[in-house]
């Protein structure tokens, strides 16, 4: 039997959470995310890209370093995350190409159909009712636009959780390990995310397990 889903706080609001998250080594995961986004063949320069749950904006920075024409709206609900993100943008010289926005992804204040790409890495497991975020992502996506979501998979057993924490966060501090462990418990199973995507009218077979701890959804909105 799969472990039950155990929710974690929706917003990583405390300075300690933001700092420890930022200090964890996400470099490989971020590079692979951008590699796989490029592999979709999406036009990343025509319309602004929306990054939901950007955290400290490390993925938008990785993307803009490797694609000279793209522009990103990087949104998050955590002020402390966005403060660290601004520091990173200034250090990278990307303030003019990445715009930070304090916004709730369940109630986006953007107009319909304004983004050519809506991407997200690891927002879904933070949301008690993920369908709200998925619907909003589709609403603001332009016709023929690309959805590119990636998040954690909930393991089947506590032993699998322990193994993943040791493998991917074993060198991090105790608090960072707890953050990762809590996220694994809060994540969806592959069947759960497929069911939600089907509910909003998208092909659930466009979702697949893409690592030992991640699922990825690559979808396009019809004209």
PDB file of C-alpha atoms in Angstrom:
ATOM      1  CA  UNK A   1       0.000   0.000   0.000  1.00  0.00           C
ATOM      2  CA  UNK A   2       1.248   3.482  -0.889  1.00  0.00           C
ATOM      3  CA  UNK A   3       2.060   5.832   1.962  1.00  0.00           C
ATOM      4  CA  UNK A   4      -0.787   8.264   2.688  1.00  0.00           C
ATOM      5  CA  UNK A   5      -0.239  11.833   1.599  1.00  0.00           C
ATOM      6  CA  UNK A   6       0.842  14.024   4.527  1.00  0.00           C
ATOM      7  CA  UNK A   7       0.576  17.730   3.803  1.00  0.00           C
ATOM      8  CA  UNK A   8       3.393  20.122   4.584  1.00  0.00           C
ATOM      9  CA  UNK A   9       3.111  23.924   4.908  1.00  0.00           C
ATOM     10  CA  UNK A  10       1.995  25.463   1.629  1.00  0.00           C
ATOM     11  CA  UNK A  11       4.486  28.328   1.895  1.00  0.00           C
ATOM     12  CA  UNK A  12       8.137  28.019   2.940  1.00  0.00           C
ATOM     13  CA  UNK A  13       7.738  31.284   4.786  1.00  0.00           C
ATOM     14  CA  UNK A  14      10.337  31.309   7.532  1.00  0.00           C
ATOM     15  CA  UNK A  15      13.798  32.747   6.872  1.00  0.00           C
ATOM     16  CA  UNK A  16      15.299  29.435   8.014  1.00  0.00           C
ATOM     17  CA  UNK A  17      13.244  27.440   5.497  1.00  0.00           C
ATOM     18  CA  UNK A  18      14.180  29.790   2.679  1.00  0.00           C
ATOM     19  CA  UNK A  19      17.857  29.858   3.605  1.00  0.00           C
ATOM     20  CA  UNK A  20      18.228  26.100   4.010  1.00  0.00           C
ATOM     21  CA  UNK A  21      16.306  25.410   0.816  1.00  0.00           C
ATOM     22  CA  UNK A  22      18.496  27.860  -1.060  1.00  0.00           C
ATOM     23  CA  UNK A  23      21.696  26.354   0.308  1.00  0.00           C
ATOM     24  CA  UNK A  24      20.795  22.821  -0.769  1.00  0.00           C
ATOM     25  CA  UNK A  25      22.521  21.664  -3.937  1.00  0.00           C
ATOM     26  CA  UNK A  26      19.834  21.851  -6.641  1.00  0.00           C
ATOM     27  CA  UNK A  27      22.291  22.390  -9.494  1.00  0.00           C
ATOM     28  CA  UNK A  28      21.921  18.991 -11.181  1.00  0.00           C
ATOM     29  CA  UNK A  29      18.126  18.954 -10.898  1.00  0.00           C
ATOM     30  CA  UNK A  30      17.937  22.494 -12.290  1.00  0.00           C
ATOM     31  CA  UNK A  31      20.205  21.698 -15.243  1.00  0.00           C
ATOM     32  CA  UNK A  32      18.178  18.610 -16.119  1.00  0.00           C
ATOM     33  CA  UNK A  33      14.936  20.602 -15.851  1.00  0.00           C
ATOM     34  CA  UNK A  34      16.240  23.168 -18.346  1.00  0.00           C
ATOM     35  CA  UNK A  35      17.713  20.475 -20.606  1.00  0.00           C
ATOM     36  CA  UNK A  36      14.333  18.747 -20.758  1.00  0.00           C
ATOM     37  CA  UNK A  37      12.503  22.021 -21.348  1.00  0.00           C
ATOM     38  CA  UNK A  38      14.770  22.733 -24.327  1.00  0.00           C
ATOM     39  CA  UNK A  39      14.136  19.192 -25.592  1.00  0.00           C
ATOM     40  CA  UNK A  40      10.421  19.954 -26.002  1.00  0.00           C
ATOM     41  CA  UNK A  41      11.286  22.287 -28.886  1.00  0.00           C
ATOM     42  CA  UNK A  42       9.117  25.038 -27.405  1.00  0.00           C
ATOM     43  CA  UNK A  43       9.596  28.606 -28.599  1.00  0.00           C
ATOM     44  CA  UNK A  44      11.091  30.232 -25.524  1.00  0.00           C
ATOM     45  CA  UNK A  45      11.545  33.699 -26.989  1.00  0.00           C
ATOM     46  CA  UNK A  46       8.146  34.733 -28.404  1.00  0.00           C
ATOM     47  CA  UNK A  47       6.145  35.180 -25.187  1.00  0.00           C
ATOM     48  CA  UNK A  48       7.115  35.583 -21.556  1.00  0.00           C
ATOM     49  CA  UNK A  49       7.549  32.360 -19.582  1.00  0.00           C
ATOM     50  CA  UNK A  50       5.753  31.970 -16.265  1.00  0.00           C
ATOM     51  CA  UNK A  51       7.534  30.036 -13.512  1.00  0.00           C
ATOM     52  CA  UNK A  52       5.116  29.059 -10.754  1.00  0.00           C
ATOM     53  CA  UNK A  53       6.635  28.549  -7.315  1.00  0.00           C
ATOM     54  CA  UNK A  54       9.998  29.862  -8.421  1.00  0.00           C
ATOM     55  CA  UNK A  55      11.538  29.696  -4.952  1.00  0.00           C
ATOM     56  CA  UNK A  56      14.825  31.562  -5.145  1.00  0.00           C
ATOM     57  CA  UNK A  57      14.639  31.741  -8.970  1.00  0.00           C
ATOM     58  CA  UNK A  58      17.502  29.362  -9.655  1.00  0.00           C
ATOM     59  CA  UNK A  59      15.757  27.665 -12.590  1.00  0.00           C
ATOM     60  CA  UNK A  60      14.895  30.954 -14.366  1.00  0.00           C
ATOM     61  CA  UNK A  61      18.529  31.998 -13.912  1.00  0.00           C
ATOM     62  CA  UNK A  62      19.771  28.702 -15.374  1.00  0.00           C
ATOM     63  CA  UNK A  63      17.339  29.098 -18.264  1.00  0.00           C
ATOM     64  CA  UNK A  64      18.255  32.699 -19.074  1.00  0.00           C
ATOM     65  CA  UNK A  65      21.970  31.975 -18.908  1.00  0.00           C
ATOM     66  CA  UNK A  66      21.496  29.341 -21.593  1.00  0.00           C
ATOM     67  CA  UNK A  67      18.897  31.123 -23.760  1.00  0.00           C
ATOM     68  CA  UNK A  68      19.717  34.732 -24.537  1.00  0.00           C
ATOM     69  CA  UNK A  69      16.241  35.782 -25.717  1.00  0.00           C
ATOM     70  CA  UNK A  70      13.832  34.381 -23.132  1.00  0.00           C
ATOM     71  CA  UNK A  71      12.117  36.426 -20.427  1.00  0.00           C
ATOM     72  CA  UNK A  72      10.607  34.964 -17.263  1.00  0.00           C
ATOM     73  CA  UNK A  73       7.929  36.008 -14.791  1.00  0.00           C
ATOM     74  CA  UNK A  74       9.126  34.246 -11.631  1.00  0.00           C
ATOM     75  CA  UNK A  75       6.327  33.999  -9.066  1.00  0.00           C
ATOM     76  CA  UNK A  76       6.190  32.748  -5.510  1.00  0.00           C
ATOM     77  CA  UNK A  77       4.067  33.192  -2.386  1.00  0.00           C
ATOM     78  CA  UNK A  78       7.033  33.351  -0.001  1.00  0.00           C
ATOM     79  CA  UNK A  79       8.502  36.798   0.592  1.00  0.00           C
ATOM     80  CA  UNK A  80      11.651  35.289   2.080  1.00  0.00           C
ATOM     81  CA  UNK A  81      12.188  33.158  -1.020  1.00  0.00           C
ATOM     82  CA  UNK A  82      11.728  36.178  -3.275  1.00  0.00           C
ATOM     83  CA  UNK A  83      14.187  38.251  -1.244  1.00  0.00           C
ATOM     84  CA  UNK A  84      16.850  35.606  -1.826  1.00  0.00           C
ATOM     85  CA  UNK A  85      15.797  35.382  -5.468  1.00  0.00           C
ATOM     86  CA  UNK A  86      16.405  39.120  -5.936  1.00  0.00           C
ATOM     87  CA  UNK A  87      19.898  38.715  -4.536  1.00  0.00           C
ATOM     88  CA  UNK A  88      20.579  35.906  -7.042  1.00  0.00           C
ATOM     89  CA  UNK A  89      19.203  37.926  -9.964  1.00  0.00           C
ATOM     90  CA  UNK A  90      21.381  40.897  -9.116  1.00  0.00           C
ATOM     91  CA  UNK A  91      24.450  38.664  -8.779  1.00  0.00           C
ATOM     92  CA  UNK A  92      23.687  37.033 -12.149  1.00  0.00           C
ATOM     93  CA  UNK A  93      22.974  40.355 -13.891  1.00  0.00           C
ATOM     94  CA  UNK A  94      19.499  39.175 -14.921  1.00  0.00           C
ATOM     95  CA  UNK A  95      17.192  41.723 -13.273  1.00  0.00           C
ATOM     96  CA  UNK A  96      16.196  43.011 -16.727  1.00  0.00           C
ATOM     97  CA  UNK A  97      15.081  39.577 -17.974  1.00  0.00           C
ATOM     98  CA  UNK A  98      13.543  37.927 -14.917  1.00  0.00           C
ATOM     99  CA  UNK A  99      10.712  39.704 -13.119  1.00  0.00           C
ATOM    100  CA  UNK A 100       9.820  38.606  -9.603  1.00  0.00           C
ATOM    101  CA  UNK A 101       6.183  38.557  -8.522  1.00  0.00           C
ATOM    102  CA  UNK A 102       4.642  37.875  -5.119  1.00  0.00           C
ATOM    103  CA  UNK A 103       1.532  35.920  -6.084  1.00  0.00           C
ATOM    104  CA  UNK A 104      -0.601  32.986  -4.993  1.00  0.00           C
ATOM    105  CA  UNK A 105      -0.497  30.350  -7.736  1.00  0.00           C
ATOM    106  CA  UNK A 106      -4.021  29.266  -6.793  1.00  0.00           C
ATOM    107  CA  UNK A 107      -5.338  32.758  -7.672  1.00  0.00           C
ATOM    108  CA  UNK A 108      -3.129  34.253 -10.359  1.00  0.00           C
ATOM    109  CA  UNK A 109      -3.683  37.911 -11.184  1.00  0.00           C
ATOM    110  CA  UNK A 110      -2.668  37.524 -14.834  1.00  0.00           C
ATOM    111  CA  UNK A 111      -5.026  37.738 -17.795  1.00  0.00           C
ATOM    112  CA  UNK A 112      -6.114  34.641 -19.687  1.00  0.00           C
ATOM    113  CA  UNK A 113      -3.759  33.220 -22.297  1.00  0.00           C
ATOM    114  CA  UNK A 114      -0.790  35.552 -21.812  1.00  0.00           C
ATOM    115  CA  UNK A 115       2.124  33.124 -21.376  1.00  0.00           C
ATOM    116  CA  UNK A 116       3.646  30.998 -24.101  1.00  0.00           C
ATOM    117  CA  UNK A 117       5.132  28.623 -21.527  1.00  0.00           C
ATOM    118  CA  UNK A 118       3.998  27.892 -17.979  1.00  0.00           C
ATOM    119  CA  UNK A 119       6.582  25.885 -16.084  1.00  0.00           C
ATOM    120  CA  UNK A 120       6.976  24.739 -12.516  1.00  0.00           C
ATOM    121  CA  UNK A 121       9.363  22.629 -10.524  1.00  0.00           C
ATOM    122  CA  UNK A 122       7.983  21.232  -7.272  1.00  0.00           C
ATOM    123  CA  UNK A 123       4.997  23.459  -6.560  1.00  0.00           C
ATOM    124  CA  UNK A 124       2.317  20.765  -6.747  1.00  0.00           C
ATOM    125  CA  UNK A 125       3.304  18.906  -3.590  1.00  0.00           C
ATOM    126  CA  UNK A 126       2.958  22.122  -1.561  1.00  0.00           C
ATOM    127  CA  UNK A 127      -0.692  22.617  -2.515  1.00  0.00           C
ATOM    128  CA  UNK A 128      -3.445  20.880  -0.500  1.00  0.00           C
ATOM    129  CA  UNK A 129      -5.758  20.879  -3.556  1.00  0.00           C
ATOM    130  CA  UNK A 130      -3.376  20.853  -6.560  1.00  0.00           C
ATOM    131  CA  UNK A 131      -6.233  21.054  -9.064  1.00  0.00           C
ATOM    132  CA  UNK A 132      -6.537  24.772  -8.291  1.00  0.00           C
ATOM    133  CA  UNK A 133      -2.989  25.455  -9.465  1.00  0.00           C
ATOM    134  CA  UNK A 134      -3.319  23.246 -12.539  1.00  0.00           C
ATOM    135  CA  UNK A 135      -6.485  25.074 -13.611  1.00  0.00           C
ATOM    136  CA  UNK A 136      -4.846  28.466 -13.150  1.00  0.00           C
ATOM    137  CA  UNK A 137      -1.770  27.383 -15.105  1.00  0.00           C
ATOM    138  CA  UNK A 138      -3.949  26.341 -18.026  1.00  0.00           C
ATOM    139  CA  UNK A 139      -6.028  29.525 -17.825  1.00  0.00           C
ATOM    140  CA  UNK A 140      -3.044  31.840 -18.280  1.00  0.00           C
ATOM    141  CA  UNK A 141      -1.452  29.663 -20.981  1.00  0.00           C
ATOM    142  CA  UNK A 142      -1.647  30.955 -24.559  1.00  0.00           C
ATOM    143  CA  UNK A 143      -3.262  28.821 -27.281  1.00  0.00           C
ATOM    144  CA  UNK A 144      -0.762  26.167 -28.434  1.00  0.00           C
ATOM    145  CA  UNK A 145       1.372  27.105 -25.400  1.00  0.00           C
ATOM    146  CA  UNK A 146       3.442  24.611 -23.426  1.00  0.00           C
ATOM    147  CA  UNK A 147       2.851  23.323 -19.912  1.00  0.00           C
ATOM    148  CA  UNK A 148       6.026  21.930 -18.358  1.00  0.00           C
ATOM    149  CA  UNK A 149       5.553  20.744 -14.777  1.00  0.00           C
ATOM    150  CA  UNK A 150       7.837  18.562 -12.714  1.00  0.00           C
ATOM    151  CA  UNK A 151       7.425  17.466  -9.113  1.00  0.00           C
ATOM    152  CA  UNK A 152       8.259  14.774  -6.613  1.00  0.00           C
ATOM    153  CA  UNK A 153       6.685  11.329  -6.563  1.00  0.00           C
ATOM    154  CA  UNK A 154       5.427   9.989  -3.254  1.00  0.00           C
ATOM    155  CA  UNK A 155       7.242   6.742  -2.430  1.00  0.00           C
ATOM    156  CA  UNK A 156       5.386   3.565  -1.574  1.00  0.00           C
ATOM    157  CA  UNK A 157       7.121   2.877   1.730  1.00  0.00           C
ATOM    158  CA  UNK A 158       8.894   4.623   4.579  1.00  0.00           C
ATOM    159  CA  UNK A 159      12.032   2.689   3.647  1.00  0.00           C
ATOM    160  CA  UNK A 160      11.970   4.237   0.180  1.00  0.00           C
ATOM    161  CA  UNK A 161      11.630   7.688   1.747  1.00  0.00           C
ATOM    162  CA  UNK A 162      14.669   6.994   3.945  1.00  0.00           C
ATOM    163  CA  UNK A 163      16.659   5.813   0.924  1.00  0.00           C
ATOM    164  CA  UNK A 164      15.834   8.907  -1.144  1.00  0.00           C
ATOM    165  CA  UNK A 165      16.615  11.279   1.710  1.00  0.00           C
ATOM    166  CA  UNK A 166      19.956   9.605   2.293  1.00  0.00           C
ATOM    167  CA  UNK A 167      20.786   9.483  -1.415  1.00  0.00           C
ATOM    168  CA  UNK A 168      19.853  13.043  -2.350  1.00  0.00           C
ATOM    169  CA  UNK A 169      20.067  14.995   0.904  1.00  0.00           C
ATOM    170  CA  UNK A 170      22.450  12.912   2.989  1.00  0.00           C
ATOM    171  CA  UNK A 171      25.077  15.647   2.926  1.00  0.00           C
ATOM    172  CA  UNK A 172      22.654  18.416   3.877  1.00  0.00           C
ATOM    173  CA  UNK A 173      21.946  19.660   7.397  1.00  0.00           C
ATOM    174  CA  UNK A 174      19.236  18.111   9.551  1.00  0.00           C
ATOM    175  CA  UNK A 175      16.662  20.792   8.770  1.00  0.00           C
ATOM    176  CA  UNK A 176      17.224  20.492   5.019  1.00  0.00           C
ATOM    177  CA  UNK A 177      16.842  16.712   5.239  1.00  0.00           C
ATOM    178  CA  UNK A 178      13.547  17.208   7.064  1.00  0.00           C
ATOM    179  CA  UNK A 179      12.335  19.588   4.364  1.00  0.00           C
ATOM    180  CA  UNK A 180      13.050  16.975   1.695  1.00  0.00           C
ATOM    181  CA  UNK A 181      11.484  14.163   3.733  1.00  0.00           C
ATOM    182  CA  UNK A 182       8.333  16.211   4.338  1.00  0.00           C
ATOM    183  CA  UNK A 183       8.132  17.030   0.635  1.00  0.00           C
ATOM    184  CA  UNK A 184       8.272  13.360  -0.329  1.00  0.00           C
ATOM    185  CA  UNK A 185       5.417  12.600   2.051  1.00  0.00           C
ATOM    186  CA  UNK A 186       3.402  15.517   0.621  1.00  0.00           C
ATOM    187  CA  UNK A 187       3.962  14.545  -3.013  1.00  0.00           C
ATOM    188  CA  UNK A 188       1.428  12.894  -5.323  1.00  0.00           C
ATOM    189  CA  UNK A 189       1.613   9.443  -6.835  1.00  0.00           C
ATOM    190  CA  UNK A 190       1.739   9.053 -10.599  1.00  0.00           C
ATOM    191  CA  UNK A 191      -1.872   7.881 -10.676  1.00  0.00           C
ATOM    192  CA  UNK A 192      -2.998  10.864  -8.590  1.00  0.00           C
ATOM    193  CA  UNK A 193      -1.433  13.492 -10.844  1.00  0.00           C
ATOM    194  CA  UNK A 194      -2.653  11.696 -13.967  1.00  0.00           C
ATOM    195  CA  UNK A 195      -6.194  11.758 -12.603  1.00  0.00           C
ATOM    196  CA  UNK A 196      -6.007  15.511 -11.956  1.00  0.00           C
ATOM    197  CA  UNK A 197      -4.637  16.283 -15.400  1.00  0.00           C
ATOM    198  CA  UNK A 198      -7.385  14.204 -17.007  1.00  0.00           C
ATOM    199  CA  UNK A 199      -9.957  16.148 -14.961  1.00  0.00           C
ATOM    200  CA  UNK A 200      -8.878  19.419 -16.611  1.00  0.00           C
ATOM    201  CA  UNK A 201      -9.121  17.907 -20.085  1.00  0.00           C
ATOM    202  CA  UNK A 202      -5.489  17.001 -20.830  1.00  0.00           C
ATOM    203  CA  UNK A 203      -4.017  13.685 -21.867  1.00  0.00           C
ATOM    204  CA  UNK A 204      -2.837  11.848 -18.739  1.00  0.00           C
ATOM    205  CA  UNK A 205      -0.413   9.762 -20.791  1.00  0.00           C
ATOM    206  CA  UNK A 206       1.629  12.950 -21.224  1.00  0.00           C
ATOM    207  CA  UNK A 207       2.748  12.436 -17.618  1.00  0.00           C
ATOM    208  CA  UNK A 208       5.528  10.011 -16.838  1.00  0.00           C
ATOM    209  CA  UNK A 209       8.007   9.143 -14.124  1.00  0.00           C
ATOM    210  CA  UNK A 210      11.240  10.772 -15.245  1.00  0.00           C
ATOM    211  CA  UNK A 211      13.538   9.813 -12.375  1.00  0.00           C
ATOM    212  CA  UNK A 212      13.430   7.718  -9.238  1.00  0.00           C
ATOM    213  CA  UNK A 213      11.738  10.648  -7.465  1.00  0.00           C
ATOM    214  CA  UNK A 214      10.094  12.855 -10.112  1.00  0.00           C
ATOM    215  CA  UNK A 215       7.133  12.947 -12.481  1.00  0.00           C
ATOM    216  CA  UNK A 216       6.955  15.299 -15.462  1.00  0.00           C
ATOM    217  CA  UNK A 217       3.952  16.644 -17.355  1.00  0.00           C
ATOM    218  CA  UNK A 218       4.518  18.014 -20.854  1.00  0.00           C
ATOM    219  CA  UNK A 219       1.304  19.265 -22.384  1.00  0.00           C
ATOM    220  CA  UNK A 220       0.085  21.737 -24.965  1.00  0.00           C
ATOM    221  CA  UNK A 221      -3.061  23.808 -24.983  1.00  0.00           C
ATOM    222  CA  UNK A 222      -5.203  23.481 -28.066  1.00  0.00           C
ATOM    223  CA  UNK A 223      -5.881  26.539 -30.233  1.00  0.00           C
TER     224      UNK A 223
END
